[in-house]
Amino acid sequence: MKMVMAVVQDKDSNRLSNALIQSGFRSTKLASTGGFLKAGNTTFMIGMEDDRVSEVFVVIRNNCKVRDQLVTPVSPMGGTTDSYIPFPVEVQVGGATVFVLPIERFEHF
Ligand code: 2BA
């Protein structure tokens, strides 16, 4: 058995949630925060048999978009505030960051 953990953008979370149900996957959604952007995102925990991992990858890929997001650094890159003029930097976020973990034991009471 495997646990797939997928960090996705909030904008994609409802669509992915519905697609997972339609494809017969069970999942848990956790509200999470990106360490870099410090903005909300959603982490899915999806438990499944080993032979379904590639299938869930297709569902995730089809329902999560890559987006460009502007971020304004909160502190000067060089460490001094004297000449600091904050300007937004564009970063590419997503579609999804996915981890696959082995599950030693699964019980459902
Ligand atoms: P954030 O940490 O808020 O990162 C958002 C986007 O900012 C990233 O998109 C990436 O394009 C950029 N970014 C992140 N750290 C950076 C850095 N040190 N320097 C320059 N740019 C940086 P994604 O790579 O698609 O990541 C989306 C979200 O997935 C992340 O949000 C984080 O919540 C999660 N994530 C990504 N990699 C992870 C990892 N290795 N471990 C745990 N969570 C991860």
PDB file of C-alpha atoms and ligand atoms in Angstrom:
ATOM      1  CA  MET A   1       0.000   0.000   0.000  1.00  0.00           C
ATOM      2  CA  LYS A   2       1.102   3.577  -0.689  1.00  0.00           C
ATOM      3  CA  MET A   3       0.219   7.029   0.619  1.00  0.00           C
ATOM      4  CA  VAL A   4       0.343   9.731  -2.033  1.00  0.00           C
ATOM      5  CA  MET A   5       0.662  13.238  -0.607  1.00  0.00           C
ATOM      6  CA  ALA A   6      -0.033  15.974  -3.131  1.00  0.00           C
ATOM      7  CA  VAL A   7       0.388  19.701  -2.449  1.00  0.00           C
ATOM      8  CA  VAL A   8      -1.893  21.609  -4.832  1.00  0.00           C
ATOM      9  CA  GLN A   9      -3.121  25.154  -5.247  1.00  0.00           C
ATOM     10  CA  ASP A  10      -6.389  25.985  -3.486  1.00  0.00           C
ATOM     11  CA  LYS A  11      -7.912  26.888  -6.880  1.00  0.00           C
ATOM     12  CA  ASP A  12      -7.538  23.258  -7.998  1.00  0.00           C
ATOM     13  CA  SER A  13      -8.564  21.542  -4.801  1.00  0.00           C
ATOM     14  CA  ASN A  14     -12.331  21.183  -5.404  1.00  0.00           C
ATOM     15  CA  ARG A  15     -11.870  19.931  -8.935  1.00  0.00           C
ATOM     16  CA  LEU A  16      -9.238  17.419  -7.832  1.00  0.00           C
ATOM     17  CA  SER A  17     -11.363  16.293  -4.906  1.00  0.00           C
ATOM     18  CA  ASN A  18     -14.315  15.558  -7.212  1.00  0.00           C
ATOM     19  CA  ALA A  19     -12.117  13.817  -9.786  1.00  0.00           C
ATOM     20  CA  LEU A  20     -10.622  11.567  -7.094  1.00  0.00           C
ATOM     21  CA  ILE A  21     -14.099  10.512  -5.939  1.00  0.00           C
ATOM     22  CA  GLN A  22     -15.167   9.842  -9.533  1.00  0.00           C
ATOM     23  CA  SER A  23     -12.113   7.660 -10.060  1.00  0.00           C
ATOM     24  CA  GLY A  24     -12.743   5.708  -6.857  1.00  0.00           C
ATOM     25  CA  PHE A  25      -9.956   7.120  -4.680  1.00  0.00           C
ATOM     26  CA  ARG A  26     -10.407   8.010  -1.024  1.00  0.00           C
ATOM     27  CA  SER A  27      -8.641  11.114   0.212  1.00  0.00           C
ATOM     28  CA  THR A  28      -8.237  13.570   3.072  1.00  0.00           C
ATOM     29  CA  LYS A  29      -7.667  17.275   2.438  1.00  0.00           C
ATOM     30  CA  LEU A  30      -5.442  19.255   4.791  1.00  0.00           C
ATOM     31  CA  ALA A  31      -5.239  23.048   4.809  1.00  0.00           C
ATOM     32  CA  SER A  32      -1.547  23.868   4.386  1.00  0.00           C
ATOM     33  CA  THR A  33       0.729  26.855   3.820  1.00  0.00           C
ATOM     34  CA  GLY A  34       3.600  27.074   1.343  1.00  0.00           C
ATOM     35  CA  GLY A  35       6.913  27.755   3.038  1.00  0.00           C
ATOM     36  CA  PHE A  36       8.094  30.110   0.288  1.00  0.00           C
ATOM     37  CA  LEU A  37       4.991  32.113  -0.698  1.00  0.00           C
ATOM     38  CA  LYS A  38       3.448  31.787   2.800  1.00  0.00           C
ATOM     39  CA  ALA A  39       0.104  31.461   1.016  1.00  0.00           C
ATOM     40  CA  GLY A  40      -2.575  28.836   1.581  1.00  0.00           C
ATOM     41  CA  ASN A  41      -2.471  25.624  -0.408  1.00  0.00           C
ATOM     42  CA  THR A  42      -4.098  22.211  -0.009  1.00  0.00           C
ATOM     43  CA  THR A  43      -2.400  18.913   0.800  1.00  0.00           C
ATOM     44  CA  PHE A  44      -4.197  15.715  -0.213  1.00  0.00           C
ATOM     45  CA  MET A  45      -3.503  12.418   1.567  1.00  0.00           C
ATOM     46  CA  ILE A  46      -4.576   9.603  -0.735  1.00  0.00           C
ATOM     47  CA  GLY A  47      -4.186   5.992   0.389  1.00  0.00           C
ATOM     48  CA  MET A  48      -4.247   3.235  -2.253  1.00  0.00           C
ATOM     49  CA  GLU A  49      -2.980  -0.137  -3.362  1.00  0.00           C
ATOM     50  CA  ASP A  50       0.448  -0.037  -5.051  1.00  0.00           C
ATOM     51  CA  ASP A  51      -0.908  -0.787  -8.517  1.00  0.00           C
ATOM     52  CA  ARG A  52      -3.091   2.368  -8.530  1.00  0.00           C
ATOM     53  CA  VAL A  53      -0.299   4.925  -8.047  1.00  0.00           C
ATOM     54  CA  SER A  54       0.176   5.629 -11.757  1.00  0.00           C
ATOM     55  CA  GLU A  55      -3.611   6.016 -12.124  1.00  0.00           C
ATOM     56  CA  VAL A  56      -3.787   8.647  -9.379  1.00  0.00           C
ATOM     57  CA  PHE A  57      -0.895  10.517 -11.015  1.00  0.00           C
ATOM     58  CA  VAL A  58      -3.020  10.881 -14.159  1.00  0.00           C
ATOM     59  CA  VAL A  59      -5.967  12.228 -12.138  1.00  0.00           C
ATOM     60  CA  ILE A  60      -3.727  14.737 -10.330  1.00  0.00           C
ATOM     61  CA  ARG A  61      -1.976  15.830 -13.532  1.00  0.00           C
ATOM     62  CA  ASN A  62      -5.287  16.359 -15.339  1.00  0.00           C
ATOM     63  CA  ASN A  63      -6.758  18.509 -12.596  1.00  0.00           C
ATOM     64  CA  CYS A  64      -3.909  20.746 -11.406  1.00  0.00           C
ATOM     65  CA  LYS A  65      -2.677  23.696 -13.430  1.00  0.00           C
ATOM     66  CA  VAL A  66       0.683  25.453 -13.486  1.00  0.00           C
ATOM     67  CA  ARG A  67       0.217  29.160 -12.701  1.00  0.00           C
ATOM     68  CA  ASP A  68       2.544  32.116 -12.503  1.00  0.00           C
ATOM     69  CA  GLN A  69       2.328  34.011  -9.247  1.00  0.00           C
ATOM     70  CA  LEU A  70       3.868  37.292  -8.207  1.00  0.00           C
ATOM     71  CA  VAL A  71       5.686  37.396  -4.894  1.00  0.00           C
ATOM     72  CA  THR A  72       7.168  40.455  -3.229  1.00  0.00           C
ATOM     73  CA  PRO A  73      10.189  39.571  -1.087  1.00  0.00           C
ATOM     74  CA  VAL A  74       9.525  40.692   2.512  1.00  0.00           C
ATOM     75  CA  SER A  75      13.174  41.458   3.244  1.00  0.00           C
ATOM     76  CA  PRO A  76      16.015  42.856   1.171  1.00  0.00           C
ATOM     77  CA  MET A  77      18.025  40.187  -0.633  1.00  0.00           C
ATOM     78  CA  GLY A  78      21.347  41.747   0.442  1.00  0.00           C
ATOM     79  CA  GLY A  79      20.431  42.151   4.119  1.00  0.00           C
ATOM     80  CA  THR A  80      20.548  45.976   4.224  1.00  0.00           C
ATOM     81  CA  THR A  81      17.426  48.139   4.238  1.00  0.00           C
ATOM     82  CA  ASP A  82      19.157  51.315   2.951  1.00  0.00           C
ATOM     83  CA  SER A  83      18.637  50.784  -0.761  1.00  0.00           C
ATOM     84  CA  TYR A  84      15.748  48.329  -0.537  1.00  0.00           C
ATOM     85  CA  ILE A  85      12.971  48.846  -3.042  1.00  0.00           C
ATOM     86  CA  PRO A  86      10.576  45.876  -2.977  1.00  0.00           C
ATOM     87  CA  PHE A  87       9.576  44.678  -6.415  1.00  0.00           C
ATOM     88  CA  PRO A  88       7.511  41.610  -7.293  1.00  0.00           C
ATOM     89  CA  VAL A  89       9.185  38.495  -8.641  1.00  0.00           C
ATOM     90  CA  GLU A  90       7.269  35.950 -10.731  1.00  0.00           C
ATOM     91  CA  VAL A  91       7.415  32.280  -9.682  1.00  0.00           C
ATOM     92  CA  GLN A  92       5.803  29.288 -11.352  1.00  0.00           C
ATOM     93  CA  VAL A  93       3.588  27.331  -8.943  1.00  0.00           C
ATOM     94  CA  GLY A  94       2.315  23.792  -9.401  1.00  0.00           C
ATOM     95  CA  GLY A  95       0.525  21.998 -10.958  1.00  0.00           C
ATOM     96  CA  ALA A  96       1.215  19.674  -7.979  1.00  0.00           C
ATOM     97  CA  THR A  97       4.076  18.574  -5.737  1.00  0.00           C
ATOM     98  CA  VAL A  98       3.621  14.867  -5.132  1.00  0.00           C
ATOM     99  CA  PHE A  99       5.256  12.492  -2.644  1.00  0.00           C
ATOM    100  CA  VAL A 100       4.750   8.705  -2.570  1.00  0.00           C
ATOM    101  CA  LEU A 101       5.241   7.049   0.837  1.00  0.00           C
ATOM    102  CA  PRO A 102       5.260   3.333   1.651  1.00  0.00           C
ATOM    103  CA  ILE A 103       2.637   2.304   4.211  1.00  0.00           C
ATOM    104  CA  GLU A 104       3.779  -0.312   6.708  1.00  0.00           C
ATOM    105  CA  ARG A 105       0.285  -1.147   7.946  1.00  0.00           C
ATOM    106  CA  PHE A 106      -3.252   0.047   7.265  1.00  0.00           C
ATOM    107  CA  GLU A 107      -6.278  -0.527   9.488  1.00  0.00           C
ATOM    108  CA  HIS A 108      -9.794   0.771   9.006  1.00  0.00           C
ATOM    109  CA  PHE A 109     -11.993   0.190  12.065  1.00  0.00           C
TER     110      PHE A 109
HETATM  111  P1  2BA B   1       5.683  27.380  -1.669  1.00  0.00           P
HETATM  112  O1  2BA B   1       6.753  26.923  -0.743  1.00  0.00           O
HETATM  113  O2  2BA B   1       4.899  28.573  -1.261  1.00  0.00           O
HETATM  114  O3  2BA B   1       6.370  27.623  -3.106  1.00  0.00           O
HETATM  115  C1  2BA B   1       5.647  28.205  -4.169  1.00  0.00           C
HETATM  116  C2  2BA B   1       6.509  28.273  -5.409  1.00  0.00           C
HETATM  117  O4  2BA B   1       7.602  29.136  -5.169  1.00  0.00           O
HETATM  118  C3  2BA B   1       7.128  26.913  -5.795  1.00  0.00           C
HETATM  119  O5  2BA B   1       6.224  26.192  -6.595  1.00  0.00           O
HETATM  120  C4  2BA B   1       8.388  27.346  -6.522  1.00  0.00           C
HETATM  121  O6  2BA B   1       8.109  27.695  -7.880  1.00  0.00           O
HETATM  122  C5  2BA B   1       8.773  28.621  -5.802  1.00  0.00           C
HETATM  123  N1  2BA B   1       9.783  28.378  -4.761  1.00  0.00           N
HETATM  124  C6  2BA B   1       9.658  27.643  -3.647  1.00  0.00           C
HETATM  125  N2  2BA B   1      10.781  27.701  -2.894  1.00  0.00           N
HETATM  126  C7  2BA B   1      11.631  28.485  -3.564  1.00  0.00           C
HETATM  127  C8  2BA B   1      12.964  28.945  -3.323  1.00  0.00           C
HETATM  128  N3  2BA B   1      13.637  28.601  -2.220  1.00  0.00           N
HETATM  129  N4  2BA B   1      13.542  29.774  -4.248  1.00  0.00           N
HETATM  130  C9  2BA B   1      12.870  30.136  -5.355  1.00  0.00           C
HETATM  131  N5  2BA B   1      11.608  29.749  -5.651  1.00  0.00           N
HETATM  132  C10 2BA B   1      10.997  28.932  -4.769  1.00  0.00           C
HETATM  133  P2  2BA B   1       6.146  24.615  -6.475  1.00  0.00           P
HETATM  134  O7  2BA B   1       7.523  24.032  -6.576  1.00  0.00           O
HETATM  135  O8  2BA B   1       5.141  24.135  -7.464  1.00  0.00           O
HETATM  136  O9  2BA B   1       5.641  24.286  -4.998  1.00  0.00           O
HETATM  137  C11 2BA B   1       4.292  24.506  -4.605  1.00  0.00           C
HETATM  138  C12 2BA B   1       4.129  24.193  -3.138  1.00  0.00           C
HETATM  139  O10 2BA B   1       4.424  22.796  -2.936  1.00  0.00           O
HETATM  140  C13 2BA B   1       5.107  24.911  -2.206  1.00  0.00           C
HETATM  141  O11 2BA B   1       4.627  26.190  -1.907  1.00  0.00           O
HETATM  142  C14 2BA B   1       5.134  23.988  -0.987  1.00  0.00           C
HETATM  143  O12 2BA B   1       3.977  24.172  -0.193  1.00  0.00           O
HETATM  144  C15 2BA B   1       5.040  22.615  -1.651  1.00  0.00           C
HETATM  145  N6  2BA B   1       6.375  22.034  -1.840  1.00  0.00           N
HETATM  146  C16 2BA B   1       7.153  22.164  -2.931  1.00  0.00           C
HETATM  147  N7  2BA B   1       8.289  21.466  -2.786  1.00  0.00           N
HETATM  148  C17 2BA B   1       8.232  20.890  -1.592  1.00  0.00           C
HETATM  149  C18 2BA B   1       9.113  20.035  -0.860  1.00  0.00           C
HETATM  150  N8  2BA B   1      10.302  19.617  -1.355  1.00  0.00           N
HETATM  151  N9  2BA B   1       8.735  19.610   0.378  1.00  0.00           N
HETATM  152  C19 2BA B   1       7.536  20.003   0.896  1.00  0.00           C
HETATM  153  N10 2BA B   1       6.656  20.799   0.252  1.00  0.00           N
HETATM  154  C20 2BA B   1       7.005  21.248  -0.975  1.00  0.00           C
END
